[in-house]
GROMACS .gro file of C-alpha atoms in nm:
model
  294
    1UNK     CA    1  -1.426  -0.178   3.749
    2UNK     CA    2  -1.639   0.125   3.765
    3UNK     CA    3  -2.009   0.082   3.560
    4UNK     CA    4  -1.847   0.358   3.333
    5UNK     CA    5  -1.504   0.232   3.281
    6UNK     CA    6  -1.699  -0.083   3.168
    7UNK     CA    7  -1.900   0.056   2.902
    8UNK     CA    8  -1.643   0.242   2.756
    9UNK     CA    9  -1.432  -0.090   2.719
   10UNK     CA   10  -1.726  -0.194   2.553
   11UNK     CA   11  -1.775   0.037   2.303
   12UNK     CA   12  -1.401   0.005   2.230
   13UNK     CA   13  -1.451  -0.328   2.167
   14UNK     CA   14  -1.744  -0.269   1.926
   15UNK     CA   15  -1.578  -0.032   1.716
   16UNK     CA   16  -1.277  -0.257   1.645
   17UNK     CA   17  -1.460  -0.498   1.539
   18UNK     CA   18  -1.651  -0.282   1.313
   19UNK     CA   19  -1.316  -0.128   1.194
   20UNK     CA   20  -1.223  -0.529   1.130
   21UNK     CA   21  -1.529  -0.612   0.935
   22UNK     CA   22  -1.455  -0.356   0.714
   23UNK     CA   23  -1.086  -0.367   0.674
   24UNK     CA   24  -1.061  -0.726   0.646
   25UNK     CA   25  -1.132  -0.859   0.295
   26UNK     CA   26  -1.286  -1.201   0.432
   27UNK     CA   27  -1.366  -1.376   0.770
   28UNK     CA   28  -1.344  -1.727   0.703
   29UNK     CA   29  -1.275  -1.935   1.008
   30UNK     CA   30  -0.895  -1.904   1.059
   31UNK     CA   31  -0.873  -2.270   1.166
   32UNK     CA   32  -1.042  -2.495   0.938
   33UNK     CA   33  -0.982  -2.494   0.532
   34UNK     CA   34  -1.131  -2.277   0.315
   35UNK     CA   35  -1.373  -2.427   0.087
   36UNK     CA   36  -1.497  -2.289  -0.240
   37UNK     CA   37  -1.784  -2.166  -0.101
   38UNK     CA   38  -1.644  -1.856   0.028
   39UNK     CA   39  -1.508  -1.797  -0.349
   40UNK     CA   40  -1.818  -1.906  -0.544
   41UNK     CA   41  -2.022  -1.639  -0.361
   42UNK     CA   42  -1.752  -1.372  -0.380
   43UNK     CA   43  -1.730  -1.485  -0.766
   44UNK     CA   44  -2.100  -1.391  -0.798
   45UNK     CA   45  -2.131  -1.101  -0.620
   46UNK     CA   46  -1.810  -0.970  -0.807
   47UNK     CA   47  -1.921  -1.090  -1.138
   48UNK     CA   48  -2.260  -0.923  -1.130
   49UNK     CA   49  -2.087  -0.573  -1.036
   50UNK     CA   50  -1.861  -0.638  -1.298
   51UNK     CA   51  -2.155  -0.704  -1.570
   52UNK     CA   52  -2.385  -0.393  -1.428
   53UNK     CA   53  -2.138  -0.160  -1.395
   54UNK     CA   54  -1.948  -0.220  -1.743
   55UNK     CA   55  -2.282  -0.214  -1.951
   56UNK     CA   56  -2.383   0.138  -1.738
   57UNK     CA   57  -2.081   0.308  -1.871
   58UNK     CA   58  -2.122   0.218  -2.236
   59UNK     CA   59  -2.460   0.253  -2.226
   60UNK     CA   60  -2.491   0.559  -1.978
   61UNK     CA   61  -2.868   0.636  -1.843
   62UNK     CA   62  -3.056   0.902  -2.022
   63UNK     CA   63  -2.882   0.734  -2.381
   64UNK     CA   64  -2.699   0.922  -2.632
   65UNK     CA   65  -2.761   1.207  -2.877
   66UNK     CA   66  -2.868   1.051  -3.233
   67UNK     CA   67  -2.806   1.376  -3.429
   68UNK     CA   68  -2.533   1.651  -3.407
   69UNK     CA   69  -2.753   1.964  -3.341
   70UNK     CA   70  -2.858   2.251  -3.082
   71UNK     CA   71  -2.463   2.196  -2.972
   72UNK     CA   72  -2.505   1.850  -2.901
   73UNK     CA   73  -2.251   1.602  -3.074
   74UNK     CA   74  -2.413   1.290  -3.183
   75UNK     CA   75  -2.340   0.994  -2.959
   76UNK     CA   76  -2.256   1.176  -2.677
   77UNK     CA   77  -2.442   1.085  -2.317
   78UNK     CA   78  -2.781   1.295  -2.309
   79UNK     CA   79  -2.657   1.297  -1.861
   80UNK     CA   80  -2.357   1.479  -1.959
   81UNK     CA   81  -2.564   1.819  -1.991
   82UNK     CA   82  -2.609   1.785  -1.640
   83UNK     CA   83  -2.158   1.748  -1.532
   84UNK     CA   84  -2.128   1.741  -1.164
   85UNK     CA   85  -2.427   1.426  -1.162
   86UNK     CA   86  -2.244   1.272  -1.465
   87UNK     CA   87  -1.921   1.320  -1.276
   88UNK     CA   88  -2.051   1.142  -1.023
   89UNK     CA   89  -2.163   0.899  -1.239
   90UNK     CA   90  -1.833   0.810  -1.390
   91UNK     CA   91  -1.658   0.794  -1.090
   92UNK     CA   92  -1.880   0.562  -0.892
   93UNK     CA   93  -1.923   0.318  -1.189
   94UNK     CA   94  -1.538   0.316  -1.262
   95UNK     CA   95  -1.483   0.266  -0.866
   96UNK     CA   96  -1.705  -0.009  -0.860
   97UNK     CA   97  -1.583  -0.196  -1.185
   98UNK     CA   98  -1.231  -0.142  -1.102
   99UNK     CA   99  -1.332  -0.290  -0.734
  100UNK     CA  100  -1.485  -0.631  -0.894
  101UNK     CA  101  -1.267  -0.651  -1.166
  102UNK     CA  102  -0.950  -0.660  -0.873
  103UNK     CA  103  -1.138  -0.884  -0.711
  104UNK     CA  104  -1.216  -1.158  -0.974
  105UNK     CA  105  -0.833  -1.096  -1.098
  106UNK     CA  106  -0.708  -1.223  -0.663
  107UNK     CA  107  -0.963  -1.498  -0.675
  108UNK     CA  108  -0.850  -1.647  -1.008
  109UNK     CA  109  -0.485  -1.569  -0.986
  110UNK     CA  110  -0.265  -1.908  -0.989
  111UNK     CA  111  -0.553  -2.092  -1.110
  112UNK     CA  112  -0.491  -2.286  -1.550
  113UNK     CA  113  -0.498  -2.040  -1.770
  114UNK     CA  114  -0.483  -1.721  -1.568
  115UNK     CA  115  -0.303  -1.574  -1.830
  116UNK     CA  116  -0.566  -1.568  -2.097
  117UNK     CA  117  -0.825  -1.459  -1.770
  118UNK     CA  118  -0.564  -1.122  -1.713
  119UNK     CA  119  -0.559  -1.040  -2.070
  120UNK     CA  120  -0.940  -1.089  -2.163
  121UNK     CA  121  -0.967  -0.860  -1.846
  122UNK     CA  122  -0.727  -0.561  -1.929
  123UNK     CA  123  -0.891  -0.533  -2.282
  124UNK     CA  124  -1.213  -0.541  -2.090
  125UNK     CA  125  -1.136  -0.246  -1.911
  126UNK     CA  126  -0.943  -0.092  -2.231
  127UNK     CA  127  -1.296  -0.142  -2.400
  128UNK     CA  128  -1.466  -0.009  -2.131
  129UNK     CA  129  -1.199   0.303  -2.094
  130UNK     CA  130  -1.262   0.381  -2.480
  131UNK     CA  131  -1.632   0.326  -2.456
  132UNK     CA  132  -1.644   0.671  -2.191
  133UNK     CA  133  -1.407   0.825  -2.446
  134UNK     CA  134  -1.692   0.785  -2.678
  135UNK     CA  135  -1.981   0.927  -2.476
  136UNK     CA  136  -1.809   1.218  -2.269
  137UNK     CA  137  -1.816   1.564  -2.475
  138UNK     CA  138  -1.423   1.587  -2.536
  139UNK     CA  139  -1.461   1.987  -2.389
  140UNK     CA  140  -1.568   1.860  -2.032
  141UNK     CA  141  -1.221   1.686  -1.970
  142UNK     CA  142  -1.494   1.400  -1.753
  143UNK     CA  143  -1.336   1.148  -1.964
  144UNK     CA  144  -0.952   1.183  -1.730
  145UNK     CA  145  -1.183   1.135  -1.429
  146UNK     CA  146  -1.128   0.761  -1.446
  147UNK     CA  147  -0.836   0.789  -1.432
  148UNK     CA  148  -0.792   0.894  -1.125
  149UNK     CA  149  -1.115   0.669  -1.016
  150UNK     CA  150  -1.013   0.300  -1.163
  151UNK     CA  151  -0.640   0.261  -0.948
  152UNK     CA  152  -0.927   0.377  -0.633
  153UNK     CA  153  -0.988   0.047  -0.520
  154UNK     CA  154  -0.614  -0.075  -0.527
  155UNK     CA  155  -0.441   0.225  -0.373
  156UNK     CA  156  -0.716   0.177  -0.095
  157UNK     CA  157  -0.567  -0.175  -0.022
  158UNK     CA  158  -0.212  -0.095  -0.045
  159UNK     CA  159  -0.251   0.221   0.217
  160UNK     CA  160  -0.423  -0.041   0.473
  161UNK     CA  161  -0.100  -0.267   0.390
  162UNK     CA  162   0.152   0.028   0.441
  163UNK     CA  163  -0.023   0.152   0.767
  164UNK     CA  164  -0.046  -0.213   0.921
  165UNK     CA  165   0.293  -0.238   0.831
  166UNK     CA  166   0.400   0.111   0.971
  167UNK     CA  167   0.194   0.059   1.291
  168UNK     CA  168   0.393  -0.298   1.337
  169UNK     CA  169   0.744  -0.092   1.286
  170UNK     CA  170   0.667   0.177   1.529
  171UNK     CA  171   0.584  -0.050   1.819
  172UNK     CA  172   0.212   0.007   1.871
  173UNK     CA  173   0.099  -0.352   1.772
  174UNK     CA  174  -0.019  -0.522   2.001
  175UNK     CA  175  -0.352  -0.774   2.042
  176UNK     CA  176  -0.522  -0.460   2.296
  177UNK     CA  177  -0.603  -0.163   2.187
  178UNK     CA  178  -0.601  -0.032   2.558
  179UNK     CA  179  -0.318  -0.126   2.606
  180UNK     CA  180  -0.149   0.098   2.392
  181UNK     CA  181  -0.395   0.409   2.569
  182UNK     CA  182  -0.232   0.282   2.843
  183UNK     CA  183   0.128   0.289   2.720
  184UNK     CA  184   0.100   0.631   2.514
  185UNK     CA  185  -0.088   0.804   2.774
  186UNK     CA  186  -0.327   0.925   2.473
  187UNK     CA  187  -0.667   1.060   2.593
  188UNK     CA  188  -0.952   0.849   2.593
  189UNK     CA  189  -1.135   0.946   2.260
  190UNK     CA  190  -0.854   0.898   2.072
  191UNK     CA  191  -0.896   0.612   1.836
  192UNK     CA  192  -0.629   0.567   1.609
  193UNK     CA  193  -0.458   0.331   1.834
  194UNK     CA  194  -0.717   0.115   1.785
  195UNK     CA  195  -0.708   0.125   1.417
  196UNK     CA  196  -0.319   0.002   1.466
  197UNK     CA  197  -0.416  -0.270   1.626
  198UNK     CA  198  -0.558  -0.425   1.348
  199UNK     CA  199  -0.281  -0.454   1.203
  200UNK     CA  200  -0.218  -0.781   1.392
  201UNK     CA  201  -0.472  -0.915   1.093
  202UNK     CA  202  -0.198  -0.854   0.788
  203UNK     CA  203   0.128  -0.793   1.003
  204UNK     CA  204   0.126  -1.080   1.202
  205UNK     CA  205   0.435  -1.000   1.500
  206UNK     CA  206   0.456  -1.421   1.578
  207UNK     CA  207   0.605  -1.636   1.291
  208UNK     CA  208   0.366  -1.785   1.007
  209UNK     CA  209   0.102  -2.016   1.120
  210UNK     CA  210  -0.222  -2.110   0.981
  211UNK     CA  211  -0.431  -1.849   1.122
  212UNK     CA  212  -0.187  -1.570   1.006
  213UNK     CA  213  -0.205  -1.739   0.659
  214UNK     CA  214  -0.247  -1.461   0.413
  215UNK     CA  215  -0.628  -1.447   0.312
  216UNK     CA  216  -0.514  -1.406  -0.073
  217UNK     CA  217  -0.320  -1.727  -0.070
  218UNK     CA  218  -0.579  -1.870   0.104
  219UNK     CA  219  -0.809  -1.858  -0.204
  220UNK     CA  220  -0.581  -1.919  -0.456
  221UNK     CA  221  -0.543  -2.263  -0.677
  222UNK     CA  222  -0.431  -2.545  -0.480
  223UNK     CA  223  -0.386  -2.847  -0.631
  224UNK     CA  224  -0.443  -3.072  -0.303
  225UNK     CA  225  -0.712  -2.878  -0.230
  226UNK     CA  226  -0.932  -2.784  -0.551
  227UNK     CA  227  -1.029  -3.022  -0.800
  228UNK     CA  228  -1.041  -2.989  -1.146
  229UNK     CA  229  -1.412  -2.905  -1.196
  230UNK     CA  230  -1.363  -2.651  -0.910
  231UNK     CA  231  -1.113  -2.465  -1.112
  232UNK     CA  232  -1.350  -2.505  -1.426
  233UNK     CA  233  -1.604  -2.359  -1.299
  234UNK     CA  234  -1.442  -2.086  -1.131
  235UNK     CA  235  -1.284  -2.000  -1.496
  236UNK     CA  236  -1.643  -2.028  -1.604
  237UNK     CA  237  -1.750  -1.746  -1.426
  238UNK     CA  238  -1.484  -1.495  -1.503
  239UNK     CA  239  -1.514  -1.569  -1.936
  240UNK     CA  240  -1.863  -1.582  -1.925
  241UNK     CA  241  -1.891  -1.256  -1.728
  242UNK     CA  242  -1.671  -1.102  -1.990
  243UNK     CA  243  -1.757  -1.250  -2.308
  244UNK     CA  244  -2.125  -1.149  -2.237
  245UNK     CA  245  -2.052  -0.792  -2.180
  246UNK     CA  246  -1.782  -0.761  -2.468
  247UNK     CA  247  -2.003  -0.920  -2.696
  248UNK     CA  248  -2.284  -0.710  -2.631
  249UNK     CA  249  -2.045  -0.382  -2.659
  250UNK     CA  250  -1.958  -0.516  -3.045
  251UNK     CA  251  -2.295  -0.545  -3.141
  252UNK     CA  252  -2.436  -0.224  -3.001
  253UNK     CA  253  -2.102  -0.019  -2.982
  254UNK     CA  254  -2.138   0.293  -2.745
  255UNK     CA  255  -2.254   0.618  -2.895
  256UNK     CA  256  -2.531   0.427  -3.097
  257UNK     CA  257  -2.559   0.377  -3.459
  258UNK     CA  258  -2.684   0.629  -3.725
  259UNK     CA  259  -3.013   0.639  -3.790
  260UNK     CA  260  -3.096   0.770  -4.125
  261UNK     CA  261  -2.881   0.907  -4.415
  262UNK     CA  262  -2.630   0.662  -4.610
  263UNK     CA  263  -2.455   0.558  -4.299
  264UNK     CA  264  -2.746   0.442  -4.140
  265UNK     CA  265  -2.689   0.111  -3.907
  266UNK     CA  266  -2.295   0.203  -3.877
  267UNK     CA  267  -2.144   0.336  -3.534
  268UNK     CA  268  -2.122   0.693  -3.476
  269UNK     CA  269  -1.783   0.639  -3.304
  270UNK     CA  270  -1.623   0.506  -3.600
  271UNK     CA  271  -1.555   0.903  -3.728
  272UNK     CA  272  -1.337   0.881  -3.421
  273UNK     CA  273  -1.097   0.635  -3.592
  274UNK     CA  274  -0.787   0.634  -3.396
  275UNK     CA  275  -1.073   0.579  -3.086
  276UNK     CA  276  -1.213   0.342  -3.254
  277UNK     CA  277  -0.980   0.120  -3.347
  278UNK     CA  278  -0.841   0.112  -2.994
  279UNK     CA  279  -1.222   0.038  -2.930
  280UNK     CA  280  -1.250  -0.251  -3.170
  281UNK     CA  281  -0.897  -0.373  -3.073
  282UNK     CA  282  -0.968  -0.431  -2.675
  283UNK     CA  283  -1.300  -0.554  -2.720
  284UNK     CA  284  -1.246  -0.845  -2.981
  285UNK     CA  285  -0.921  -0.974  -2.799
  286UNK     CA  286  -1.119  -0.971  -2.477
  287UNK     CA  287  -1.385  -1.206  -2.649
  288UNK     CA  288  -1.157  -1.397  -2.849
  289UNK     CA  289  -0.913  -1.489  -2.528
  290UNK     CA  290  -1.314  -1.591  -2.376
  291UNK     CA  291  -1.412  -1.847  -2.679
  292UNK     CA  292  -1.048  -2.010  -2.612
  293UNK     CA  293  -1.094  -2.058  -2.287
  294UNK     CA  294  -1.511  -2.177  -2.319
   0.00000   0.00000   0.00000
């Protein structure tokens, strides 16, 4: 093999396994059990988004207006002057809790009490969805942007599904990406065989063994597997994580309080009442469905 025809190989082989890094959700070793390890420090890392990214959105940076003046509405972000930044804003933050929010749902899913964990987390995001309302200037229309931010994360997943499956059904899989150069008769810098080949990683063409094992099952409860203080403390995580952040929302709603007048101390989003409610609604069953579980 000529010098050249080696290093291109090579760098072949470096981008797919770039392209698998990043497309694959985990890389535990395929023949040996998972342990909670893996989970615990997905938990974390998941958790912590979670917690950062839900306080940043009802308490945006630059705070809130405290009086209705100048064209300003009280309790509206002081960032969304400035919209395309604040757009930005609101779509990155969404992306990102949405992102940790799916995860923590995969890792806890099948595990006691999972139900309690899904609900305390919609009405987390419901709190979180009517905490924006709050903030964004209702004649900027920023508040529909996540919207079309939060399903992001999920959508991403589900395309990578349909185009593993799609490259499986059209013939190209196959465990060498040159191969398939070679059979197409594609030119050389064309890549997007190679991305078809990973779909050997969720579309497995040989019958179900161990190492084709779905990575979502593979961290799911499992009663021969997990003990009882590993599920415990997994469940730990997830209502602590979310109790914090929708206790902290009740005390110090978003939009502030009023500072002077007669409805000083009271939330400036409760003259949005309909809002509000929805608001007050979310946030105390996602804390309440927390303490039962604690």
């Amino acid at each position: 093999m000529e010098p050249l025809e080696r290093e291109t190989t090579s760098n072949k082989s470096k981008m797919i396994n770039r392209l698998k890094h990043m497309i694959s959700p985990t890389s535990p070793p395929w023949k040996t059990e998972t342990t909670g390890d893996i989970r615990n420090i997905m938990l974390v890392g998941a958790a912590l988004i979670a917690t950062v990214t839900f306080q940043a959105g009802i308490t945006p940076p630059g705070g809130v207006w405290q009086e209705s003046k100048d064209g300003h509405q009280a309790g509206h972000a002081v960032y969304s002057d400035q919209r395309d930044p604040f757009k930005i804003f609101l779509i990155c933050n969404t992306i990102a809790l949405t992102s940790s929010t799916f995860l923590l749902l995969c890792l806890t899913y099948g595990y006691p009490y999972f139900l309690e964990v899904l609900i305390a987390t919609i009405s987390m995001l419901g709190t979180y969805s009517s905490g924006i309302y709050c903030i964004v200037p209702h004649e900027s229309q920023s508040f529909y942007l996540i919207f079309v931010a939060a399903p992001a994360p999920i959508v991403t997943r589900f395309v990578i599904w349909v185009v593993a499956f799609a490259a499986r059904c059209l013939g190209f899989l196959t465990p060498n990406a040159d191969r398939i150069h070679a059979r197409t008769k594609l030119p050389e810098s064309w890549y997007l065989p190679h991305i078809f080949a990973l779909a050997e990683m969720f579309c497995p063409s040989k019958p179900a063994t161990k190492r084709s094992a779905s990575w979502f099952k593979r961290f799911q409860y499992n009663e021969s597997r997990d003990s009882p203080s590993d599920a415990r403390n997994v469940l730990l995580v997830v209502v602590a994580l979310i109790a914090a952040v929708t206790f902290q929302a009740g005390v110090n709603p978003p939009g502030g309080v009023w500072q002077e007048g007669e409805h000083a101390g009271r939330a400036i989003y409760a003259s949005q009442k309909f809002a509000f409610y929805i608001f007050l609604v979310s946030n105390t069953l996602a804390l309440s469905s927390c303490i039962l579980l604690r």
